[in-house]
Amino acid sequence: MKRIIVLGSTGSIGRSSLEVVRGNPHCFQIVGLSGNRNIDLLKQQIQEFHPKYVTVGYWEAYQELKTIFPKIQFFCGEEGLEELASVEEYDILLTAVSGAVGIRATIKGIEKEKRIALANKETMVSAGSYINRLLQQYSKAEIIPVDSEHSAIFQALQGNEKKEVKRLIITASGGAFRGRTKAELEHVRVEDALKHPNWSMGKKITVDSATLVNKGLEIIEAHELFGFHYDSIDTILHPQSIVHSMVEYQDHSIMAQMGVTDMKLPIQYAFSYPKRLENPVLEALDFTKYLEMTFEPINTEVFQGIALARKAGSFGGSMPIVFNAANEIAVDYFLKEKIRFLEIYEMIQAAMEKFPKEDIQSLEQILEKDHEVREWGKTWGKSS
């Protein structure tokens, strides 16, 4: 029985993880949950899974839930995420909270030498080098990626040596605007960007998919997770999203992980690794329904997020932090209709020009740089 804490249980990934547990109750047990604003759903989850620990995003809900569930130990706010990750009685920490706020909790989980089921891209993008040093220090800790692309690569690498790998190939659906020209993207609306053709995800990651910044983040994350140079990490459009990513070896054989577009599969693999388990909530891939698989190059001149990410990752140091923070601000502005779609790229580019590369040695430096970029973002467009 694996004991699991889910950070972000009311979000898309969190809800899927609870479906996995619901389908395999003899293998997995929920001991901790965290939610932010969706308190009604969090209440339902508490009533169903009976966790020992719960973190709530804000004080009023914390006070309310403490009264309703007096036997549960509650924590509050961002510090509460760290406190939840610092308890002893669990085996796996699923980090499904978006943004840089998940970094501290992930670090606490590593320091407790737990398995981290990583669903937070920003952790490895902004703090990858720091996290990798921690993993060397706390050798029993491990990270198993939940992101479908990195889970696919992780699976395709099993049983082979790193020196035999020629390249990693990250697939991309193309998002809501696949095939659009730059002129066509000038005046696209928020509601258009949120219409992903294949996946059901949160708003922020759906916009990242539309800009293809998500592929840029995934390139940086793959570099940090698997230790391959940026020249050995490629991306390709695969509109059907059946192949979740591939690994090409020196003999040009390619290992591809395939499956339906459902996050429950990589979530369960992160929970059960190295075993594979049956689960009634997992859907089989029916090849009679998927009669076509196509691949095509990505137009990086139109979708500039990939090139910007490669630049940030190759510079290293503080630049991936700048890239990530600027993108988060820009996406938030776009969702609030403060900027146009293509201005997301402009804001990232402006941030990378504004903040020169700095060496990063500590968590405090990471968080300080992240904060610095976000403060700059509040005034972007007014003085630039």
mmCIF file of C-alpha atoms in Angstrom:
data_model
loop_
_atom_site.group_PDB
_atom_site.id
_atom_site.type_symbol
_atom_site.label_atom_id
_atom_site.label_comp_id
_atom_site.label_asym_id
_atom_site.label_seq_id
_atom_site.Cartn_x
_atom_site.Cartn_y
_atom_site.Cartn_z
ATOM 1 C CA MET A 1 0.000 0.000 0.000
ATOM 2 C CA LYS A 2 1.534 3.304 -1.152
ATOM 3 C CA ARG A 3 0.586 6.315 0.992
ATOM 4 C CA ILE A 4 0.084 9.435 -1.133
ATOM 5 C CA ILE A 5 -0.130 13.180 -0.570
ATOM 6 C CA VAL A 6 -1.719 15.157 -3.413
ATOM 7 C CA LEU A 7 -0.773 18.830 -3.611
ATOM 8 C CA GLY A 8 -3.428 20.503 -5.742
ATOM 9 C CA SER A 9 -6.114 17.847 -5.346
ATOM 10 C CA THR A 10 -8.902 20.108 -6.655
ATOM 11 C CA GLY A 11 -7.108 20.861 -9.933
ATOM 12 C CA SER A 12 -7.144 18.848 -13.152
ATOM 13 C CA ILE A 13 -4.145 16.620 -12.333
ATOM 14 C CA GLY A 14 -5.215 16.291 -8.712
ATOM 15 C CA ARG A 15 -8.687 15.100 -9.653
ATOM 16 C CA SER A 16 -7.220 12.571 -12.090
ATOM 17 C CA SER A 17 -4.867 11.269 -9.397
ATOM 18 C CA LEU A 18 -7.808 10.670 -7.077
ATOM 19 C CA GLU A 19 -9.544 8.725 -9.854
ATOM 20 C CA VAL A 20 -6.453 6.499 -10.021
ATOM 21 C CA VAL A 21 -6.622 5.913 -6.264
ATOM 22 C CA ARG A 22 -10.375 5.345 -6.466
ATOM 23 C CA GLY A 23 -9.798 2.625 -9.069
ATOM 24 C CA ASN A 24 -7.037 0.898 -7.087
ATOM 25 C CA PRO A 25 -7.908 1.339 -3.393
ATOM 26 C CA HIS A 26 -5.967 -1.768 -2.370
ATOM 27 C CA CYS A 27 -2.716 -0.321 -3.748
ATOM 28 C CA PHE A 28 -2.969 3.387 -2.931
ATOM 29 C CA GLN A 29 -4.099 5.369 0.106
ATOM 30 C CA ILE A 30 -4.570 9.144 0.344
ATOM 31 C CA VAL A 31 -3.041 10.577 3.528
ATOM 32 C CA GLY A 32 -2.891 14.251 2.520
ATOM 33 C CA LEU A 33 -4.720 16.709 0.263
ATOM 34 C CA SER A 34 -4.364 20.380 -0.564
ATOM 35 C CA GLY A 35 -6.767 22.757 -2.255
ATOM 36 C CA ASN A 36 -6.881 26.472 -2.868
ATOM 37 C CA ARG A 37 -10.203 28.081 -3.829
ATOM 38 C CA ASN A 38 -12.491 25.155 -4.660
ATOM 39 C CA ILE A 39 -13.449 24.430 -1.068
ATOM 40 C CA ASP A 40 -16.694 22.616 -1.892
ATOM 41 C CA LEU A 41 -14.792 20.045 -3.946
ATOM 42 C CA LEU A 42 -12.101 19.777 -1.267
ATOM 43 C CA LYS A 43 -14.816 18.990 1.297
ATOM 44 C CA GLN A 44 -16.116 16.190 -0.926
ATOM 45 C CA GLN A 45 -12.606 14.791 -1.334
ATOM 46 C CA ILE A 46 -12.020 14.871 2.424
ATOM 47 C CA GLN A 47 -15.298 13.037 3.041
ATOM 48 C CA GLU A 48 -14.427 10.356 0.474
ATOM 49 C CA PHE A 49 -10.722 9.741 1.140
ATOM 50 C CA HIS A 50 -10.449 10.559 4.872
ATOM 51 C CA PRO A 51 -6.947 12.105 4.763
ATOM 52 C CA LYS A 52 -4.991 12.672 7.951
ATOM 53 C CA TYR A 53 -3.633 16.033 6.738
ATOM 54 C CA VAL A 54 -5.092 18.837 4.601
ATOM 55 C CA THR A 55 -3.697 22.191 3.459
ATOM 56 C CA VAL A 56 -6.139 24.988 2.577
ATOM 57 C CA GLY A 57 -5.252 28.039 0.505
ATOM 58 C CA TYR A 58 -6.713 30.797 2.662
ATOM 59 C CA TRP A 59 -7.541 31.536 6.294
ATOM 60 C CA GLU A 60 -11.359 31.661 6.208
ATOM 61 C CA ALA A 61 -11.608 28.205 4.633
ATOM 62 C CA TYR A 62 -8.964 26.903 7.029
ATOM 63 C CA GLN A 63 -11.082 28.018 9.993
ATOM 64 C CA GLU A 64 -14.264 26.607 8.471
ATOM 65 C CA LEU A 65 -12.827 23.185 7.627
ATOM 66 C CA LYS A 66 -11.135 22.815 11.010
ATOM 67 C CA THR A 67 -14.573 23.096 12.592
ATOM 68 C CA ILE A 68 -16.223 20.639 10.185
ATOM 69 C CA PHE A 69 -13.429 18.026 10.363
ATOM 70 C CA PRO A 70 -11.962 18.253 13.890
ATOM 71 C CA LYS A 71 -9.968 14.993 13.614
ATOM 72 C CA ILE A 72 -7.926 16.191 10.628
ATOM 73 C CA GLN A 73 -4.745 18.234 11.005
ATOM 74 C CA PHE A 74 -5.052 21.331 8.820
ATOM 75 C CA PHE A 75 -2.377 23.669 7.467
ATOM 76 C CA CYS A 76 -2.870 27.000 5.713
ATOM 77 C CA GLY A 77 -1.363 28.862 2.747
ATOM 78 C CA GLU A 78 1.943 28.353 0.958
ATOM 79 C CA GLU A 79 3.679 27.549 4.239
ATOM 80 C CA GLY A 80 0.993 24.938 4.745
ATOM 81 C CA LEU A 81 2.116 23.166 1.566
ATOM 82 C CA GLU A 82 5.615 22.893 3.019
ATOM 83 C CA GLU A 83 4.246 21.656 6.341
ATOM 84 C CA LEU A 84 2.155 19.042 4.559
ATOM 85 C CA ALA A 85 5.172 17.828 2.569
ATOM 86 C CA SER A 86 7.188 17.664 5.811
ATOM 87 C CA VAL A 87 5.035 15.088 7.623
ATOM 88 C CA GLU A 88 6.479 11.600 8.023
ATOM 89 C CA GLU A 89 3.657 9.221 7.156
ATOM 90 C CA TYR A 90 3.684 9.057 3.369
ATOM 91 C CA ASP A 91 5.566 7.472 0.464
ATOM 92 C CA ILE A 92 4.693 9.619 -2.568
ATOM 93 C CA LEU A 93 4.227 13.378 -2.948
ATOM 94 C CA LEU A 94 2.273 14.366 -6.059
ATOM 95 C CA THR A 95 3.043 18.015 -6.788
ATOM 96 C CA ALA A 96 0.149 19.230 -8.926
ATOM 97 C CA VAL A 97 0.185 22.881 -7.875
ATOM 98 C CA SER A 98 0.974 25.192 -10.777
ATOM 99 C CA GLY A 99 3.670 27.839 -10.763
ATOM 100 C CA ALA A 100 6.740 28.385 -8.625
ATOM 101 C CA VAL A 101 4.822 27.792 -5.375
ATOM 102 C CA GLY A 102 5.368 24.049 -5.718
ATOM 103 C CA ILE A 103 9.148 24.307 -5.523
ATOM 104 C CA ARG A 104 9.448 24.636 -1.729
ATOM 105 C CA ALA A 105 7.060 21.746 -1.107
ATOM 106 C CA THR A 106 8.958 19.572 -3.585
ATOM 107 C CA ILE A 107 12.182 20.356 -1.750
ATOM 108 C CA LYS A 108 10.609 19.326 1.560
ATOM 109 C CA GLY A 109 9.577 16.032 -0.010
ATOM 110 C CA ILE A 110 13.111 15.428 -1.278
ATOM 111 C CA GLU A 111 14.548 16.230 2.148
ATOM 112 C CA LYS A 112 12.173 13.610 3.578
ATOM 113 C CA GLU A 113 13.615 11.227 0.934
ATOM 114 C CA LYS A 114 10.219 10.520 -0.594
ATOM 115 C CA ARG A 115 9.201 9.781 -4.166
ATOM 116 C CA ILE A 116 8.119 12.958 -5.951
ATOM 117 C CA ALA A 117 5.473 12.387 -8.621
ATOM 118 C CA LEU A 118 6.275 15.615 -10.436
ATOM 119 C CA ALA A 119 3.419 17.349 -12.240
ATOM 120 C CA ASN A 120 4.813 20.860 -11.810
ATOM 121 C CA LYS A 121 6.954 21.829 -14.829
ATOM 122 C CA GLU A 122 8.201 24.970 -13.125
ATOM 123 C CA THR A 123 10.079 23.045 -10.422
ATOM 124 C CA MET A 124 12.649 21.639 -12.829
ATOM 125 C CA VAL A 125 12.568 24.656 -15.161
ATOM 126 C CA SER A 126 13.291 27.248 -12.475
ATOM 127 C CA ALA A 127 15.157 25.123 -9.935
ATOM 128 C CA GLY A 128 16.407 22.095 -11.877
ATOM 129 C CA SER A 129 20.102 22.413 -11.050
ATOM 130 C CA TYR A 130 19.335 23.045 -7.388
ATOM 131 C CA ILE A 131 16.903 20.101 -7.250
ATOM 132 C CA ASN A 132 19.453 17.781 -8.869
ATOM 133 C CA ARG A 133 22.045 18.723 -6.253
ATOM 134 C CA LEU A 134 19.499 17.943 -3.531
ATOM 135 C CA LEU A 135 18.769 14.551 -5.093
ATOM 136 C CA GLN A 136 22.462 13.704 -4.846
ATOM 137 C CA GLN A 137 22.447 14.734 -1.193
ATOM 138 C CA TYR A 138 19.231 12.866 -0.324
ATOM 139 C CA SER A 139 19.953 9.716 -2.302
ATOM 140 C CA LYS A 140 16.799 7.790 -1.345
ATOM 141 C CA ALA A 141 14.578 10.496 -2.815
ATOM 142 C CA GLU A 142 13.518 10.170 -6.451
ATOM 143 C CA ILE A 143 11.544 12.093 -9.044
ATOM 144 C CA ILE A 144 9.165 10.283 -11.390
ATOM 145 C CA PRO A 145 7.669 12.674 -13.971
ATOM 146 C CA VAL A 146 3.894 12.819 -14.381
ATOM 147 C CA ASP A 147 3.874 15.122 -17.404
ATOM 148 C CA SER A 148 2.825 12.799 -20.243
ATOM 149 C CA GLU A 149 5.837 13.662 -22.426
ATOM 150 C CA HIS A 150 8.421 13.162 -19.702
ATOM 151 C CA SER A 151 6.701 10.045 -18.430
ATOM 152 C CA ALA A 152 6.922 8.701 -21.987
ATOM 153 C CA ILE A 153 10.644 9.484 -22.181
ATOM 154 C CA PHE A 154 11.217 8.006 -18.715
ATOM 155 C CA GLN A 155 9.485 4.796 -19.813
ATOM 156 C CA ALA A 156 11.298 4.644 -23.168
ATOM 157 C CA LEU A 157 14.660 4.949 -21.389
ATOM 158 C CA GLN A 158 14.035 1.950 -19.128
ATOM 159 C CA GLY A 159 16.458 -0.937 -19.628
ATOM 160 C CA ASN A 160 18.912 1.055 -21.746
ATOM 161 C CA GLU A 161 22.060 3.035 -21.060
ATOM 162 C CA LYS A 162 22.201 6.809 -21.393
ATOM 163 C CA LYS A 163 25.296 6.602 -23.606
ATOM 164 C CA GLU A 164 23.258 4.644 -26.180
ATOM 165 C CA VAL A 165 20.746 7.479 -26.652
ATOM 166 C CA LYS A 166 20.986 9.639 -29.774
ATOM 167 C CA ARG A 167 18.144 12.059 -28.995
ATOM 168 C CA LEU A 168 14.897 12.623 -27.139
ATOM 169 C CA ILE A 169 11.867 13.509 -29.285
ATOM 170 C CA ILE A 170 9.084 15.425 -27.530
ATOM 171 C CA THR A 171 5.766 15.349 -29.361
ATOM 172 C CA ALA A 172 3.362 18.287 -29.504
ATOM 173 C CA SER A 173 -0.313 18.311 -30.434
ATOM 174 C CA GLY A 174 0.064 21.876 -31.701
ATOM 175 C CA GLY A 175 -2.598 23.181 -29.354
ATOM 176 C CA ALA A 176 -5.580 25.258 -30.371
ATOM 177 C CA PHE A 177 -3.765 27.164 -33.140
ATOM 178 C CA ARG A 178 -1.813 24.455 -34.973
ATOM 179 C CA GLY A 179 -1.123 25.539 -38.549
ATOM 180 C CA ARG A 180 -2.058 29.194 -38.008
ATOM 181 C CA THR A 181 0.081 31.968 -39.486
ATOM 182 C CA LYS A 182 1.422 34.890 -37.493
ATOM 183 C CA ALA A 183 -1.140 37.176 -39.110
ATOM 184 C CA GLU A 184 -3.944 34.821 -38.091
ATOM 185 C CA LEU A 185 -2.728 34.873 -34.486
ATOM 186 C CA GLU A 186 -2.793 38.672 -34.213
ATOM 187 C CA HIS A 187 -6.321 38.902 -32.868
ATOM 188 C CA VAL A 188 -7.211 35.448 -31.518
ATOM 189 C CA ARG A 189 -9.412 35.475 -28.425
ATOM 190 C CA VAL A 190 -8.955 33.889 -25.015
ATOM 191 C CA GLU A 191 -11.843 31.478 -25.587
ATOM 192 C CA ASP A 192 -10.183 30.310 -28.820
ATOM 193 C CA ALA A 193 -6.889 29.596 -27.036
ATOM 194 C CA LEU A 194 -8.695 27.506 -24.425
ATOM 195 C CA LYS A 195 -10.109 25.063 -26.993
ATOM 196 C CA HIS A 196 -7.471 22.328 -26.903
ATOM 197 C CA PRO A 197 -8.171 19.676 -29.559
ATOM 198 C CA ASN A 198 -7.107 16.643 -27.499
ATOM 199 C CA TRP A 199 -6.498 17.282 -23.798
ATOM 200 C CA SER A 200 -8.668 18.601 -20.976
ATOM 201 C CA MET A 201 -6.402 20.771 -18.806
ATOM 202 C CA GLY A 202 -6.337 23.913 -16.702
ATOM 203 C CA LYS A 203 -6.442 27.354 -18.344
ATOM 204 C CA LYS A 204 -2.775 28.247 -17.873
ATOM 205 C CA ILE A 205 -1.381 25.047 -19.368
ATOM 206 C CA THR A 206 -3.946 25.165 -22.201
ATOM 207 C CA VAL A 207 -2.676 28.621 -23.192
ATOM 208 C CA ASP A 208 0.903 27.322 -22.886
ATOM 209 C CA SER A 209 -0.104 24.597 -25.319
ATOM 210 C CA ALA A 210 -1.535 27.172 -27.732
ATOM 211 C CA THR A 211 1.680 29.249 -27.650
ATOM 212 C CA LEU A 212 3.826 26.069 -27.622
ATOM 213 C CA VAL A 213 5.663 27.602 -24.661
ATOM 214 C CA ASN A 214 4.750 24.330 -22.962
ATOM 215 C CA LYS A 215 7.121 22.541 -25.370
ATOM 216 C CA GLY A 216 9.819 25.058 -24.475
ATOM 217 C CA LEU A 217 9.285 24.377 -20.784
ATOM 218 C CA GLU A 218 9.349 20.643 -21.517
ATOM 219 C CA ILE A 219 12.683 20.920 -23.337
ATOM 220 C CA ILE A 220 14.253 22.607 -20.309
ATOM 221 C CA GLU A 221 12.613 20.104 -17.967
ATOM 222 C CA ALA A 222 13.830 17.144 -20.057
ATOM 223 C CA HIS A 223 17.361 18.542 -19.939
ATOM 224 C CA GLU A 224 17.216 18.764 -16.145
ATOM 225 C CA LEU A 225 15.408 15.454 -15.562
ATOM 226 C CA PHE A 226 17.409 13.252 -17.898
ATOM 227 C CA GLY A 227 20.708 15.112 -18.296
ATOM 228 C CA PHE A 228 20.805 15.373 -22.092
ATOM 229 C CA HIS A 229 22.234 18.381 -23.921
ATOM 230 C CA TYR A 230 19.771 20.720 -25.627
ATOM 231 C CA ASP A 231 21.116 19.682 -29.039
ATOM 232 C CA SER A 232 19.875 16.155 -28.280
ATOM 233 C CA ILE A 233 16.300 17.189 -27.473
ATOM 234 C CA ASP A 234 13.957 17.683 -30.436
ATOM 235 C CA THR A 235 10.265 18.488 -30.821
ATOM 236 C CA ILE A 236 7.793 17.413 -33.484
ATOM 237 C CA LEU A 237 4.102 18.016 -34.164
ATOM 238 C CA HIS A 238 1.897 14.956 -33.737
ATOM 239 C CA PRO A 239 -1.719 16.165 -33.921
ATOM 240 C CA GLN A 240 -3.327 12.898 -32.777
ATOM 241 C CA SER A 241 -1.446 12.850 -29.422
ATOM 242 C CA ILE A 242 -1.177 9.046 -29.482
ATOM 243 C CA VAL A 243 2.623 8.953 -29.253
ATOM 244 C CA HIS A 244 3.454 10.896 -26.114
ATOM 245 C CA SER A 245 7.201 11.121 -26.816
ATOM 246 C CA MET A 246 10.067 9.022 -28.156
ATOM 247 C CA VAL A 247 13.694 8.126 -27.598
ATOM 248 C CA GLU A 248 15.982 7.463 -30.563
ATOM 249 C CA TYR A 249 19.036 5.296 -29.923
ATOM 250 C CA GLN A 250 22.402 5.178 -31.660
ATOM 251 C CA ASP A 251 21.286 2.372 -33.962
ATOM 252 C CA HIS A 252 18.359 4.621 -35.030
ATOM 253 C CA SER A 253 15.770 2.385 -33.410
ATOM 254 C CA ILE A 254 13.068 4.467 -31.738
ATOM 255 C CA MET A 255 11.205 3.607 -28.549
ATOM 256 C CA ALA A 256 7.826 5.352 -28.387
ATOM 257 C CA GLN A 257 5.308 5.330 -25.545
ATOM 258 C CA MET A 258 1.736 5.348 -26.804
ATOM 259 C CA GLY A 259 -1.652 5.620 -25.162
ATOM 260 C CA VAL A 260 -4.933 7.499 -25.041
ATOM 261 C CA THR A 261 -4.925 11.177 -24.097
ATOM 262 C CA ASP A 262 -5.549 10.627 -20.403
ATOM 263 C CA MET A 263 -3.297 11.814 -17.581
ATOM 264 C CA LYS A 264 -4.378 8.925 -15.364
ATOM 265 C CA LEU A 265 -1.895 6.575 -17.069
ATOM 266 C CA PRO A 266 1.298 8.586 -16.344
ATOM 267 C CA ILE A 267 -0.047 9.391 -12.873
ATOM 268 C CA GLN A 268 -0.513 5.717 -12.010
ATOM 269 C CA TYR A 269 2.902 4.837 -13.468
ATOM 270 C CA ALA A 270 4.504 7.438 -11.179
ATOM 271 C CA PHE A 271 2.641 5.860 -8.253
ATOM 272 C CA SER A 272 3.324 2.202 -9.118
ATOM 273 C CA TYR A 273 6.812 2.340 -10.723
ATOM 274 C CA PRO A 274 8.598 0.019 -11.371
ATOM 275 C CA LYS A 275 5.442 -2.117 -11.457
ATOM 276 C CA ARG A 276 2.534 -1.754 -13.867
ATOM 277 C CA LEU A 277 -0.940 -2.281 -12.479
ATOM 278 C CA GLU A 278 -4.380 -2.971 -13.847
ATOM 279 C CA ASN A 279 -6.923 -0.282 -13.087
ATOM 280 C CA PRO A 280 -10.542 -0.071 -14.276
ATOM 281 C CA VAL A 281 -10.251 3.711 -14.717
ATOM 282 C CA LEU A 282 -7.532 3.328 -17.383
ATOM 283 C CA GLU A 283 -8.689 3.213 -20.999
ATOM 284 C CA ALA A 284 -7.090 0.943 -23.599
ATOM 285 C CA LEU A 285 -5.870 2.363 -26.907
ATOM 286 C CA ASP A 286 -8.187 1.071 -29.638
ATOM 287 C CA PHE A 287 -6.248 1.100 -32.899
ATOM 288 C CA THR A 288 -9.455 0.749 -34.915
ATOM 289 C CA LYS A 289 -10.380 4.254 -33.736
ATOM 290 C CA TYR A 290 -6.928 5.718 -34.398
ATOM 291 C CA LEU A 291 -6.275 4.758 -37.990
ATOM 292 C CA GLU A 292 -3.868 7.613 -38.708
ATOM 293 C CA MET A 293 -0.747 8.947 -37.033
ATOM 294 C CA THR A 294 1.005 11.928 -38.606
ATOM 295 C CA PHE A 295 4.107 13.934 -37.760
ATOM 296 C CA GLU A 296 5.223 17.321 -39.049
ATOM 297 C CA PRO A 297 7.815 19.986 -38.196
ATOM 298 C CA ILE A 298 6.983 22.885 -35.883
ATOM 299 C CA ASN A 299 7.071 26.418 -37.298
ATOM 300 C CA THR A 300 9.246 27.991 -34.601
ATOM 301 C CA GLU A 301 9.211 31.362 -36.366
ATOM 302 C CA VAL A 302 5.495 31.655 -35.648
ATOM 303 C CA PHE A 303 5.490 29.785 -32.337
ATOM 304 C CA GLN A 304 8.514 31.452 -30.790
ATOM 305 C CA GLY A 305 8.265 29.901 -27.323
ATOM 306 C CA ILE A 306 10.444 26.935 -28.244
ATOM 307 C CA ALA A 307 13.336 29.052 -29.540
ATOM 308 C CA LEU A 308 13.116 31.375 -26.524
ATOM 309 C CA ALA A 309 13.178 28.389 -24.165
ATOM 310 C CA ARG A 310 16.201 26.864 -25.889
ATOM 311 C CA LYS A 311 17.966 30.203 -25.561
ATOM 312 C CA ALA A 312 17.079 30.484 -21.863
ATOM 313 C CA GLY A 313 18.061 26.893 -21.155
ATOM 314 C CA SER A 314 21.361 27.147 -23.023
ATOM 315 C CA PHE A 315 22.249 30.341 -21.124
ATOM 316 C CA GLY A 316 21.424 28.529 -17.881
ATOM 317 C CA GLY A 317 21.783 30.165 -14.489
ATOM 318 C CA SER A 318 18.873 32.512 -13.811
ATOM 319 C CA MET A 319 17.565 32.626 -17.393
ATOM 320 C CA PRO A 320 15.119 29.682 -17.152
ATOM 321 C CA ILE A 321 13.662 31.371 -14.039
ATOM 322 C CA VAL A 322 13.185 34.586 -16.019
ATOM 323 C CA PHE A 323 11.629 32.681 -18.932
ATOM 324 C CA ASN A 324 9.188 30.822 -16.697
ATOM 325 C CA ALA A 325 8.147 33.780 -14.547
ATOM 326 C CA ALA A 326 7.665 36.074 -17.545
ATOM 327 C CA ASN A 327 5.516 33.465 -19.244
ATOM 328 C CA GLU A 328 3.343 33.000 -16.154
ATOM 329 C CA ILE A 329 2.727 36.745 -15.930
ATOM 330 C CA ALA A 330 2.070 37.045 -19.667
ATOM 331 C CA VAL A 331 -0.416 34.162 -19.687
ATOM 332 C CA ASP A 332 -2.229 35.674 -16.714
ATOM 333 C CA TYR A 333 -2.419 39.016 -18.541
ATOM 334 C CA PHE A 334 -3.693 37.296 -21.687
ATOM 335 C CA LEU A 335 -6.388 35.409 -19.756
ATOM 336 C CA LYS A 336 -7.460 38.749 -18.244
ATOM 337 C CA GLU A 337 -7.443 40.268 -21.762
ATOM 338 C CA LYS A 338 -4.784 42.825 -20.830
ATOM 339 C CA ILE A 339 -2.480 41.757 -23.674
ATOM 340 C CA ARG A 340 -2.903 40.055 -27.054
ATOM 341 C CA PHE A 341 -1.825 36.483 -27.767
ATOM 342 C CA LEU A 342 1.412 37.326 -29.604
ATOM 343 C CA GLU A 343 2.396 39.746 -26.853
ATOM 344 C CA ILE A 344 3.037 36.715 -24.652
ATOM 345 C CA TYR A 345 6.195 36.116 -26.703
ATOM 346 C CA GLU A 346 7.059 39.816 -26.615
ATOM 347 C CA MET A 347 6.847 39.889 -22.836
ATOM 348 C CA ILE A 348 9.083 36.814 -22.465
ATOM 349 C CA GLN A 349 11.612 38.315 -24.894
ATOM 350 C CA ALA A 350 11.553 41.648 -23.044
ATOM 351 C CA ALA A 351 12.172 39.922 -19.708
ATOM 352 C CA MET A 352 15.106 37.939 -21.081
ATOM 353 C CA GLU A 353 16.621 41.184 -22.389
ATOM 354 C CA LYS A 354 15.920 43.025 -19.125
ATOM 355 C CA PHE A 355 17.468 40.472 -16.742
ATOM 356 C CA PRO A 356 21.017 39.300 -17.544
ATOM 357 C CA LYS A 357 22.144 35.806 -16.617
ATOM 358 C CA GLU A 358 23.200 35.288 -12.993
ATOM 359 C CA ASP A 359 24.667 32.198 -11.354
ATOM 360 C CA ILE A 360 22.187 30.497 -9.036
ATOM 361 C CA GLN A 361 23.414 28.684 -5.939
ATOM 362 C CA SER A 362 20.512 28.772 -3.487
ATOM 363 C CA LEU A 363 16.750 28.475 -3.246
ATOM 364 C CA GLU A 364 16.617 32.050 -1.955
ATOM 365 C CA GLN A 365 18.252 33.275 -5.176
ATOM 366 C CA ILE A 366 15.727 31.325 -7.249
ATOM 367 C CA LEU A 367 12.749 32.772 -5.400
ATOM 368 C CA GLU A 368 14.252 36.270 -5.339
ATOM 369 C CA LYS A 369 14.781 36.267 -9.111
ATOM 370 C CA ASP A 370 11.287 34.890 -9.659
ATOM 371 C CA HIS A 371 9.863 37.683 -7.476
ATOM 372 C CA GLU A 372 11.984 40.309 -9.235
ATOM 373 C CA VAL A 373 10.663 39.308 -12.652
ATOM 374 C CA ARG A 374 7.069 39.282 -11.412
ATOM 375 C CA GLU A 375 7.452 42.774 -9.948
ATOM 376 C CA TRP A 376 8.843 43.979 -13.272
ATOM 377 C CA GLY A 377 5.903 42.312 -14.990
ATOM 378 C CA LYS A 378 3.459 44.534 -13.107
ATOM 379 C CA THR A 379 4.839 47.573 -14.927
ATOM 380 C CA TRP A 380 5.583 45.988 -18.309
ATOM 381 C CA GLY A 381 3.949 47.885 -21.131
ATOM 382 C CA LYS A 382 3.730 51.062 -19.067
ATOM 383 C CA SER A 383 7.415 51.916 -19.168
ATOM 384 C CA SER A 384 8.720 49.610 -21.885
#
